[in-house]
Amino acid sequence: MAYRENDTGTTQTKPLPKDTKKKDVNKEDLHAQLEEDLALKQHLELRVERIYDVDPEVQKVALESMRQEVRTSISSMTYVPKLLKFLRPHYRTLKAFYETMLDSDLKESLKYRLLGSECDICSWGHEYVRILAGEISQEYLMRQSEDAPVDDLMELVEQIVAFHMKHNAESEAVDLLMEVDDLDPLTEHVDITNFRKTCLYLTSAARYLPDPDDILFMDTAYSIYLVFYEFASALQIALFLDNLEHVCEVFTSCDDLLMKKQFCYILARQGINFELDDDMVEDDEDRELSQAIINNVKLSEGYLTLARDIEAMEPKCPEDVYKTHLLDGRAIAGANVDTARENLAATFVNAFVNAGFGKDRLMTDLADFSSDGSSGNWLFKNKEHAKISVVASLGMILLWDVNSGLAQIDKYLHSDDNFVIAGALLGVGLVNCSVTNDYDPALALLSEYINKEDSSIQIGAIMGLGIAYAGAQDEQILNSLIAILKHENVPHDVIAFTAISLGLVFVGSSNGEVAQAITDALTGRSVSELGQPLSRLLVLALGLIYLGKQEGMEATSEVSKSFSKKMRNYVDVTLLSCAHAGTGNVLTVQKLLGHCSHLENAETSQGSAVLGIAMVAMAEEIGLEMSIRSLKHFLQYGEQKIRRAVPLALGLLCISNPKVNVMDTLSRLSHDTDLEVAMAAVISLGLIGAGTNNARIAGMLRNLSSFYYNVPGLLFCVRIAQGLVHMGKGLLTLNPYHSNRLLCSPTALAGLVTMLHACLDMKSIILGKYHFVLYYLVLAMKPRMLMTLDKNLEPISVPVRVGEAVDVVGQPGQPKTITGFQTHSTPVLLAAGERAELATEKYVPLSPILEGYVILVENTEYMEDN
């Protein structure tokens, strides 16, 4: 740049002439390129002329020369080679000439491939094979419709699949085999380098396929994993399929005892009842230890180890959660509007916050609660049915610690107050939740009380059995509870809780005897009884029997035709939503959306249908997001009953996963003019933030407690939500999905759905005398941790990277599975959508997914850096 002065005396820049040499070089290159292109075009036209020659030898030389040039020119998939551009004007004449050719080895898109020579298709490159695969799928469909043979197509498919599997295109190979309805060739072409990617694609694609194709895909992945000794992955697929025979096969196929113990941790997290035998684990002592892992005997110990490691052992009181000192004066002044309800709310908050810690400041540490040390017994600050929840809260505080829990609850069983006894019985059930004990102390204790005359004691014992033995499918409980259902003169609320306990114990079992007993109980109810709020639990119990079983509920659905039209709609919708829960089935969602339109006699079933949409769509992320959008439309155009259920459905879709858009929607709905919509929104704010300590939700709820300080019912809901957000001091989750969202625990989902169905009639159930149904959430409570163990099953601290999970399905190479990670030492907490991976090569994990308890073994090939 040069400078010169202008008229004003200031200097300004003046551009100098640019270097002209570059222009000259570019022109020369362009001229040379054009000459080269012209020569190529003339050379190609000469080849085309020679193809028309009458001499076959000249034809052959011309064709071979052109074929070699086309092959060598296809070096990139991002542009069309010049050779093919220059060949395009001759396409019609070449095609016409092909029709006149005699059959020979010179004859070689699909039509020409099938009619042409039988040389190796792979030599033509990826683009040719990809186009060929696309045309095969169309041709296959056409021939299927005409019942024409497809043998020649299947030979081509074999070649294409082999090519794709060798060239890191596993997803394209699976897609082609899916189009021709034959996955069998896949197992012949997987090897040690590509089986993981292939199985990952199979399991991911299965979520979007209808039944039975999804089962076929999962079975194929299971078989491949077994062949390559990936037993932990095979076990997870066996659990997804709910196939106990596959689970047994995984145990018997594996010879590594330590690996079998890892299987036991996976089974324990899934929450299924499974007994090991001699074939699975030969040594008696090892089998006993492995069975103890499945039974979650040491779950409390591991949870407290996590709490000590992150220094969260100090008990919290409700005020630590409310933080009323951060609010203005009116909230504090209005805090005593309804002392009884406020005390009850404090009981639940205390139970949720200190869940599993064994210590709190209301029930186990009475003297420390007030500043002067003379607070008195918290139990006697509550009246009548509130005492049930107060005593039962002890069971949640001592969660999973069976020995200590039963010892502390026992004294309440000798009380003269029936409500206290009922609470103690429920507490026994809570302590034993998710833990199986060889001596069955819960069954022995609770069985004595299920036939007592007092309905509160009966309900406490029956509900305790349902929670303690959820998923156990125990025959003794079956006989005891069915006898109550068949007994005359049993109060309606006892019948409802008996049915729901049967539903929980036999969740997803398709047990015909249980289903028949509940159906008979429904049929035997009067019209007035069926109109009561708790009747919805009877219907839900029927649905829980078929949870996730898809088409297994037709027989029961047929029986529902004998009900009144109003009740029949409710039964059908609940059965449909439970049977397809977690399947992501689009047709089921469409049916449920149809029930939400204005139909005669559909009002009672609309709430269940809205929850059903969430239950079905929560399986995978795309369906989940689409459901959230549909539910937001309901808020604009839906009827009152639908609007009241929408917040609960949003809470289920984003359980323990505070998505910002859902959080904002619920925050807006929490100020709705319809108080029931506002209450449902407040509870759902607690559900989406459950166990996360989310500061934004905590702030929203604090402000709502100030806003609703003189509305007791809504203030109670705000307190419950605050307790949920700080559940387990941030160490617990309510999410039923685990193992990278592949598996859903049926008992956890059943507990959530039971509580949400009760919330459909908030005023009568939650705000009435059945507030203790909130304790059904305990079935879904699990530590959201990663704890690494050594070969002796003792905790070991290793560095791990924790970050947001990245979807790597179908991606080439070795892509990163997490992003935005931070490195921590185990044990660590995992939030929704987060994934962990080892940050050291010193150890090898025995589980492909780092969640819950993971056993590590030393890497024999590891070398310490100098």
mmCIF file with all atom_site columns, C-alpha atoms in Angstrom, residues 311-465:
data_model
loop_
_atom_site.group_PDB
_atom_site.id
_atom_site.type_symbol
_atom_site.label_atom_id
_atom_site.label_alt_id
_atom_site.label_comp_id
_atom_site.label_asym_id
_atom_site.label_entity_id
_atom_site.label_seq_id
_atom_site.pdbx_PDB_ins_code
_atom_site.Cartn_x
_atom_site.Cartn_y
_atom_site.Cartn_z
_atom_site.occupancy
_atom_site.B_iso_or_equiv
_atom_site.pdbx_formal_charge
_atom_site.auth_seq_id
_atom_site.auth_comp_id
_atom_site.auth_asym_id
_atom_site.auth_atom_id
_atom_site.pdbx_PDB_model_num
ATOM 1   C CA . GLU A 1 311 ? -19.911 -35.600 51.977 1.00 0.00 ? 311 GLU A CA 1
ATOM 2   C CA . ALA A 1 312 ? -23.724 -35.679 51.973 1.00 0.00 ? 312 ALA A CA 1
ATOM 3   C CA . MET A 1 313 ? -24.318 -37.595 55.201 1.00 0.00 ? 313 MET A CA 1
ATOM 4   C CA . GLU A 1 314 ? -25.509 -34.629 57.283 1.00 0.00 ? 314 GLU A CA 1
ATOM 5   C CA . PRO A 1 315 ? -29.303 -34.936 57.827 1.00 0.00 ? 315 PRO A CA 1
ATOM 6   C CA . LYS A 1 316 ? -31.472 -32.165 56.380 1.00 0.00 ? 316 LYS A CA 1
ATOM 7   C CA . CYS A 1 317 ? -34.666 -30.770 57.839 1.00 0.00 ? 317 CYS A CA 1
ATOM 8   C CA . PRO A 1 318 ? -37.584 -29.387 55.786 1.00 0.00 ? 318 PRO A CA 1
ATOM 9   C CA . GLU A 1 319 ? -36.478 -25.804 56.424 1.00 0.00 ? 319 GLU A CA 1
ATOM 10  C CA . ASP A 1 320 ? -33.161 -26.552 54.669 1.00 0.00 ? 320 ASP A CA 1
ATOM 11  C CA . VAL A 1 321 ? -35.263 -27.292 51.592 1.00 0.00 ? 321 VAL A CA 1
ATOM 12  C CA . TYR A 1 322 ? -37.868 -24.528 51.916 1.00 0.00 ? 322 TYR A CA 1
ATOM 13  C CA . LYS A 1 323 ? -35.287 -21.741 52.536 1.00 0.00 ? 323 LYS A CA 1
ATOM 14  C CA . THR A 1 324 ? -38.052 -19.375 53.617 1.00 0.00 ? 324 THR A CA 1
ATOM 15  C CA . HIS A 1 325 ? -35.443 -16.817 54.717 1.00 0.00 ? 325 HIS A CA 1
ATOM 16  C CA . LEU A 1 326 ? -34.942 -16.056 51.022 1.00 0.00 ? 326 LEU A CA 1
ATOM 17  C CA . LEU A 1 327 ? -38.611 -15.037 50.602 1.00 0.00 ? 327 LEU A CA 1
ATOM 18  C CA . ASP A 1 328 ? -40.546 -11.951 51.559 1.00 0.00 ? 328 ASP A CA 1
ATOM 19  C CA . GLY A 1 329 ? -42.508 -11.665 54.810 1.00 0.00 ? 329 GLY A CA 1
ATOM 20  C CA . ARG A 1 330 ? -45.936 -12.817 53.660 1.00 0.00 ? 330 ARG A CA 1
ATOM 21  C CA . ALA A 1 331 ? -44.844 -16.393 52.977 1.00 0.00 ? 331 ALA A CA 1
ATOM 22  C CA . ILE A 1 332 ? -43.472 -16.724 56.483 1.00 0.00 ? 332 ILE A CA 1
ATOM 23  C CA . ALA A 1 333 ? -46.510 -15.076 58.027 1.00 0.00 ? 333 ALA A CA 1
ATOM 24  C CA . GLY A 1 334 ? -48.866 -17.326 56.076 1.00 0.00 ? 334 GLY A CA 1
ATOM 25  C CA . ALA A 1 335 ? -46.985 -20.519 56.805 1.00 0.00 ? 335 ALA A CA 1
ATOM 26  C CA . ASN A 1 336 ? -49.367 -21.512 59.602 1.00 0.00 ? 336 ASN A CA 1
ATOM 27  C CA . VAL A 1 337 ? -52.582 -21.222 57.624 1.00 0.00 ? 337 VAL A CA 1
ATOM 28  C CA . ASP A 1 338 ? -53.115 -24.995 57.828 1.00 0.00 ? 338 ASP A CA 1
ATOM 29  C CA . THR A 1 339 ? -50.744 -26.420 60.435 1.00 0.00 ? 339 THR A CA 1
ATOM 30  C CA . ALA A 1 340 ? -51.912 -30.040 60.029 1.00 0.00 ? 340 ALA A CA 1
ATOM 31  C CA . ARG A 1 341 ? -51.332 -30.013 56.277 1.00 0.00 ? 341 ARG A CA 1
ATOM 32  C CA . GLU A 1 342 ? -48.051 -28.131 56.657 1.00 0.00 ? 342 GLU A CA 1
ATOM 33  C CA . ASN A 1 343 ? -46.822 -30.776 59.108 1.00 0.00 ? 343 ASN A CA 1
ATOM 34  C CA . LEU A 1 344 ? -47.883 -33.540 56.736 1.00 0.00 ? 344 LEU A CA 1
ATOM 35  C CA . ALA A 1 345 ? -46.027 -31.827 53.889 1.00 0.00 ? 345 ALA A CA 1
ATOM 36  C CA . ALA A 1 346 ? -42.930 -31.520 56.112 1.00 0.00 ? 346 ALA A CA 1
ATOM 37  C CA . THR A 1 347 ? -43.160 -35.269 56.774 1.00 0.00 ? 347 THR A CA 1
ATOM 38  C CA . PHE A 1 348 ? -43.007 -36.068 53.043 1.00 0.00 ? 348 PHE A CA 1
ATOM 39  C CA . VAL A 1 349 ? -40.249 -33.530 52.390 1.00 0.00 ? 349 VAL A CA 1
ATOM 40  C CA . ASN A 1 350 ? -38.208 -34.972 55.246 1.00 0.00 ? 350 ASN A CA 1
ATOM 41  C CA . ALA A 1 351 ? -38.748 -38.520 53.926 1.00 0.00 ? 351 ALA A CA 1
ATOM 42  C CA . PHE A 1 352 ? -37.780 -37.666 50.328 1.00 0.00 ? 352 PHE A CA 1
ATOM 43  C CA . VAL A 1 353 ? -34.724 -35.578 51.242 1.00 0.00 ? 353 VAL A CA 1
ATOM 44  C CA . ASN A 1 354 ? -33.265 -38.090 53.711 1.00 0.00 ? 354 ASN A CA 1
ATOM 45  C CA . ALA A 1 355 ? -34.342 -41.199 51.771 1.00 0.00 ? 355 ALA A CA 1
ATOM 46  C CA . GLY A 1 356 ? -31.956 -44.079 52.398 1.00 0.00 ? 356 GLY A CA 1
ATOM 47  C CA . PHE A 1 357 ? -29.620 -42.162 54.715 1.00 0.00 ? 357 PHE A CA 1
ATOM 48  C CA . GLY A 1 358 ? -30.912 -43.768 57.934 1.00 0.00 ? 358 GLY A CA 1
ATOM 49  C CA . LYS A 1 359 ? -30.855 -40.440 59.790 1.00 0.00 ? 359 LYS A CA 1
ATOM 50  C CA . ASP A 1 360 ? -33.080 -37.376 59.831 1.00 0.00 ? 360 ASP A CA 1
ATOM 51  C CA . ARG A 1 361 ? -34.158 -34.665 62.256 1.00 0.00 ? 361 ARG A CA 1
ATOM 52  C CA . LEU A 1 362 ? -37.827 -35.525 62.658 1.00 0.00 ? 362 LEU A CA 1
ATOM 53  C CA . MET A 1 363 ? -38.168 -39.271 63.143 1.00 0.00 ? 363 MET A CA 1
ATOM 54  C CA . THR A 1 364 ? -34.774 -40.721 64.090 1.00 0.00 ? 364 THR A CA 1
ATOM 55  C CA . ASP A 1 365 ? -33.123 -37.740 65.804 1.00 0.00 ? 365 ASP A CA 1
ATOM 56  C CA . LEU A 1 366 ? -35.917 -36.050 67.744 1.00 0.00 ? 366 LEU A CA 1
ATOM 57  C CA . ALA A 1 367 ? -33.918 -33.972 70.202 1.00 0.00 ? 367 ALA A CA 1
ATOM 58  C CA . ASP A 1 368 ? -31.954 -32.125 67.535 1.00 0.00 ? 368 ASP A CA 1
ATOM 59  C CA . PHE A 1 369 ? -34.921 -30.829 65.573 1.00 0.00 ? 369 PHE A CA 1
ATOM 60  C CA . SER A 1 370 ? -35.624 -27.657 67.547 1.00 0.00 ? 370 SER A CA 1
ATOM 61  C CA . SER A 1 371 ? -33.103 -25.182 68.837 1.00 0.00 ? 371 SER A CA 1
ATOM 62  C CA . ASP A 1 372 ? -34.040 -25.773 72.464 1.00 0.00 ? 372 ASP A CA 1
ATOM 63  C CA . GLY A 1 373 ? -33.859 -29.549 72.158 1.00 0.00 ? 373 GLY A CA 1
ATOM 64  C CA . SER A 1 374 ? -37.458 -30.063 73.361 1.00 0.00 ? 374 SER A CA 1
ATOM 65  C CA . SER A 1 375 ? -39.384 -30.497 70.124 1.00 0.00 ? 375 SER A CA 1
ATOM 66  C CA . GLY A 1 376 ? -41.308 -33.520 71.380 1.00 0.00 ? 376 GLY A CA 1
ATOM 67  C CA . ASN A 1 377 ? -42.305 -36.394 69.179 1.00 0.00 ? 377 ASN A CA 1
ATOM 68  C CA . TRP A 1 378 ? -43.056 -35.385 65.582 1.00 0.00 ? 378 TRP A CA 1
ATOM 69  C CA . LEU A 1 379 ? -45.647 -38.153 65.367 1.00 0.00 ? 379 LEU A CA 1
ATOM 70  C CA . PHE A 1 380 ? -47.995 -36.441 67.821 1.00 0.00 ? 380 PHE A CA 1
ATOM 71  C CA . LYS A 1 381 ? -47.889 -33.170 65.910 1.00 0.00 ? 381 LYS A CA 1
ATOM 72  C CA . ASN A 1 382 ? -49.976 -34.966 63.273 1.00 0.00 ? 382 ASN A CA 1
ATOM 73  C CA . LYS A 1 383 ? -53.543 -36.240 63.527 1.00 0.00 ? 383 LYS A CA 1
ATOM 74  C CA . GLU A 1 384 ? -55.524 -39.257 62.321 1.00 0.00 ? 384 GLU A CA 1
ATOM 75  C CA . HIS A 1 385 ? -54.634 -40.509 58.819 1.00 0.00 ? 385 HIS A CA 1
ATOM 76  C CA . ALA A 1 386 ? -51.603 -38.171 58.674 1.00 0.00 ? 386 ALA A CA 1
ATOM 77  C CA . LYS A 1 387 ? -49.945 -40.487 61.202 1.00 0.00 ? 387 LYS A CA 1
ATOM 78  C CA . ILE A 1 388 ? -49.880 -43.225 58.548 1.00 0.00 ? 388 ILE A CA 1
ATOM 79  C CA . SER A 1 389 ? -47.543 -41.154 56.377 1.00 0.00 ? 389 SER A CA 1
ATOM 80  C CA . VAL A 1 390 ? -45.499 -39.973 59.379 1.00 0.00 ? 390 VAL A CA 1
ATOM 81  C CA . VAL A 1 391 ? -44.632 -43.468 60.612 1.00 0.00 ? 391 VAL A CA 1
ATOM 82  C CA . ALA A 1 392 ? -44.235 -44.800 57.052 1.00 0.00 ? 392 ALA A CA 1
ATOM 83  C CA . SER A 1 393 ? -41.689 -42.029 56.389 1.00 0.00 ? 393 SER A CA 1
ATOM 84  C CA . LEU A 1 394 ? -39.352 -43.897 58.717 1.00 0.00 ? 394 LEU A CA 1
ATOM 85  C CA . GLY A 1 395 ? -39.380 -46.736 56.184 1.00 0.00 ? 395 GLY A CA 1
ATOM 86  C CA . MET A 1 396 ? -38.224 -44.367 53.436 1.00 0.00 ? 396 MET A CA 1
ATOM 87  C CA . ILE A 1 397 ? -35.516 -42.820 55.621 1.00 0.00 ? 397 ILE A CA 1
ATOM 88  C CA . LEU A 1 398 ? -34.215 -46.339 56.351 1.00 0.00 ? 398 LEU A CA 1
ATOM 89  C CA . LEU A 1 399 ? -34.726 -47.427 52.733 1.00 0.00 ? 399 LEU A CA 1
ATOM 90  C CA . TRP A 1 400 ? -32.940 -50.695 51.697 1.00 0.00 ? 400 TRP A CA 1
ATOM 91  C CA . ASP A 1 401 ? -31.505 -51.166 55.231 1.00 0.00 ? 401 ASP A CA 1
ATOM 92  C CA . VAL A 1 402 ? -33.731 -54.094 56.220 1.00 0.00 ? 402 VAL A CA 1
ATOM 93  C CA . ASN A 1 403 ? -32.152 -55.105 59.532 1.00 0.00 ? 403 ASN A CA 1
ATOM 94  C CA . SER A 1 404 ? -31.870 -51.645 61.060 1.00 0.00 ? 404 SER A CA 1
ATOM 95  C CA . GLY A 1 405 ? -35.156 -50.513 59.506 1.00 0.00 ? 405 GLY A CA 1
ATOM 96  C CA . LEU A 1 406 ? -37.305 -53.307 60.901 1.00 0.00 ? 406 LEU A CA 1
ATOM 97  C CA . ALA A 1 407 ? -35.768 -52.850 64.350 1.00 0.00 ? 407 ALA A CA 1
ATOM 98  C CA . GLN A 1 408 ? -36.665 -49.148 64.432 1.00 0.00 ? 408 GLN A CA 1
ATOM 99  C CA . ILE A 1 409 ? -40.184 -49.616 63.008 1.00 0.00 ? 409 ILE A CA 1
ATOM 100 C CA . ASP A 1 410 ? -41.091 -52.554 65.257 1.00 0.00 ? 410 ASP A CA 1
ATOM 101 C CA . LYS A 1 411 ? -41.985 -50.400 68.287 1.00 0.00 ? 411 LYS A CA 1
ATOM 102 C CA . TYR A 1 412 ? -44.763 -48.686 66.308 1.00 0.00 ? 412 TYR A CA 1
ATOM 103 C CA . LEU A 1 413 ? -46.447 -52.037 65.594 1.00 0.00 ? 413 LEU A CA 1
ATOM 104 C CA . HIS A 1 414 ? -47.332 -52.296 69.316 1.00 0.00 ? 414 HIS A CA 1
ATOM 105 C CA . SER A 1 415 ? -49.151 -48.945 69.401 1.00 0.00 ? 415 SER A CA 1
ATOM 106 C CA . ASP A 1 416 ? -52.818 -48.615 70.420 1.00 0.00 ? 416 ASP A CA 1
ATOM 107 C CA . ASP A 1 417 ? -53.436 -46.220 67.527 1.00 0.00 ? 417 ASP A CA 1
ATOM 108 C CA . ASN A 1 418 ? -54.573 -48.017 64.357 1.00 0.00 ? 418 ASN A CA 1
ATOM 109 C CA . PHE A 1 419 ? -53.196 -45.238 62.130 1.00 0.00 ? 419 PHE A CA 1
ATOM 110 C CA . VAL A 1 420 ? -49.756 -45.668 63.692 1.00 0.00 ? 420 VAL A CA 1
ATOM 111 C CA . ILE A 1 421 ? -49.873 -49.439 63.122 1.00 0.00 ? 421 ILE A CA 1
ATOM 112 C CA . ALA A 1 422 ? -50.973 -48.881 59.515 1.00 0.00 ? 422 ALA A CA 1
ATOM 113 C CA . GLY A 1 423 ? -48.030 -46.511 58.983 1.00 0.00 ? 423 GLY A CA 1
ATOM 114 C CA . ALA A 1 424 ? -45.610 -48.999 60.537 1.00 0.00 ? 424 ALA A CA 1
ATOM 115 C CA . LEU A 1 425 ? -46.855 -51.755 58.195 1.00 0.00 ? 425 LEU A CA 1
ATOM 116 C CA . LEU A 1 426 ? -46.408 -49.487 55.190 1.00 0.00 ? 426 LEU A CA 1
ATOM 117 C CA . GLY A 1 427 ? -42.953 -48.579 56.522 1.00 0.00 ? 427 GLY A CA 1
ATOM 118 C CA . VAL A 1 428 ? -42.027 -52.270 56.633 1.00 0.00 ? 428 VAL A CA 1
ATOM 119 C CA . GLY A 1 429 ? -42.915 -52.493 52.945 1.00 0.00 ? 429 GLY A CA 1
ATOM 120 C CA . LEU A 1 430 ? -40.869 -49.391 52.115 1.00 0.00 ? 430 LEU A CA 1
ATOM 121 C CA . VAL A 1 431 ? -37.744 -50.654 53.912 1.00 0.00 ? 431 VAL A CA 1
ATOM 122 C CA . ASN A 1 432 ? -37.921 -53.931 51.957 1.00 0.00 ? 432 ASN A CA 1
ATOM 123 C CA . CYS A 1 433 ? -38.523 -52.243 48.593 1.00 0.00 ? 433 CYS A CA 1
ATOM 124 C CA . SER A 1 434 ? -36.158 -53.578 45.878 1.00 0.00 ? 434 SER A CA 1
ATOM 125 C CA . VAL A 1 435 ? -34.458 -55.843 48.453 1.00 0.00 ? 435 VAL A CA 1
ATOM 126 C CA . THR A 1 436 ? -35.133 -59.580 48.592 1.00 0.00 ? 436 THR A CA 1
ATOM 127 C CA . ASN A 1 437 ? -34.409 -61.355 51.883 1.00 0.00 ? 437 ASN A CA 1
ATOM 128 C CA . ASP A 1 438 ? -34.127 -65.129 52.244 1.00 0.00 ? 438 ASP A CA 1
ATOM 129 C CA . TYR A 1 439 ? -36.222 -65.050 55.409 1.00 0.00 ? 439 TYR A CA 1
ATOM 130 C CA . ASP A 1 440 ? -39.030 -62.914 53.942 1.00 0.00 ? 440 ASP A CA 1
ATOM 131 C CA . PRO A 1 441 ? -39.524 -60.806 57.096 1.00 0.00 ? 441 PRO A CA 1
ATOM 132 C CA . ALA A 1 442 ? -41.944 -58.460 55.302 1.00 0.00 ? 442 ALA A CA 1
ATOM 133 C CA . LEU A 1 443 ? -44.233 -61.300 54.238 1.00 0.00 ? 443 LEU A CA 1
ATOM 134 C CA . ALA A 1 444 ? -44.209 -62.820 57.725 1.00 0.00 ? 444 ALA A CA 1
ATOM 135 C CA . LEU A 1 445 ? -45.021 -59.484 59.388 1.00 0.00 ? 445 LEU A CA 1
ATOM 136 C CA . LEU A 1 446 ? -47.567 -58.108 56.939 1.00 0.00 ? 446 LEU A CA 1
ATOM 137 C CA . SER A 1 447 ? -49.525 -61.337 56.381 1.00 0.00 ? 447 SER A CA 1
ATOM 138 C CA . GLU A 1 448 ? -50.745 -61.181 59.979 1.00 0.00 ? 448 GLU A CA 1
ATOM 139 C CA . TYR A 1 449 ? -52.487 -57.845 59.380 1.00 0.00 ? 449 TYR A CA 1
ATOM 140 C CA . ILE A 1 450 ? -54.065 -58.076 55.907 1.00 0.00 ? 450 ILE A CA 1
ATOM 141 C CA . ASN A 1 451 ? -57.320 -59.504 57.281 1.00 0.00 ? 451 ASN A CA 1
ATOM 142 C CA . LYS A 1 452 ? -57.751 -57.121 60.233 1.00 0.00 ? 452 LYS A CA 1
ATOM 143 C CA . GLU A 1 453 ? -61.107 -55.432 60.646 1.00 0.00 ? 453 GLU A CA 1
ATOM 144 C CA . ASP A 1 454 ? -59.724 -51.893 60.602 1.00 0.00 ? 454 ASP A CA 1
ATOM 145 C CA . SER A 1 455 ? -59.471 -50.752 56.974 1.00 0.00 ? 455 SER A CA 1
ATOM 146 C CA . SER A 1 456 ? -56.466 -48.467 57.644 1.00 0.00 ? 456 SER A CA 1
ATOM 147 C CA . ILE A 1 457 ? -54.428 -51.390 58.994 1.00 0.00 ? 457 ILE A CA 1
ATOM 148 C CA . GLN A 1 458 ? -55.524 -53.552 56.065 1.00 0.00 ? 458 GLN A CA 1
ATOM 149 C CA . ILE A 1 459 ? -54.510 -50.905 53.537 1.00 0.00 ? 459 ILE A CA 1
ATOM 150 C CA . GLY A 1 460 ? -51.134 -50.377 55.253 1.00 0.00 ? 460 GLY A CA 1
ATOM 151 C CA . ALA A 1 461 ? -50.345 -54.104 55.211 1.00 0.00 ? 461 ALA A CA 1
ATOM 152 C CA . ILE A 1 462 ? -51.607 -54.655 51.650 1.00 0.00 ? 462 ILE A CA 1
ATOM 153 C CA . MET A 1 463 ? -49.792 -51.616 50.263 1.00 0.00 ? 463 MET A CA 1
ATOM 154 C CA . GLY A 1 464 ? -46.636 -52.701 52.114 1.00 0.00 ? 464 GLY A CA 1
ATOM 155 C CA . LEU A 1 465 ? -46.815 -56.146 50.477 1.00 0.00 ? 465 LEU A CA 1
#
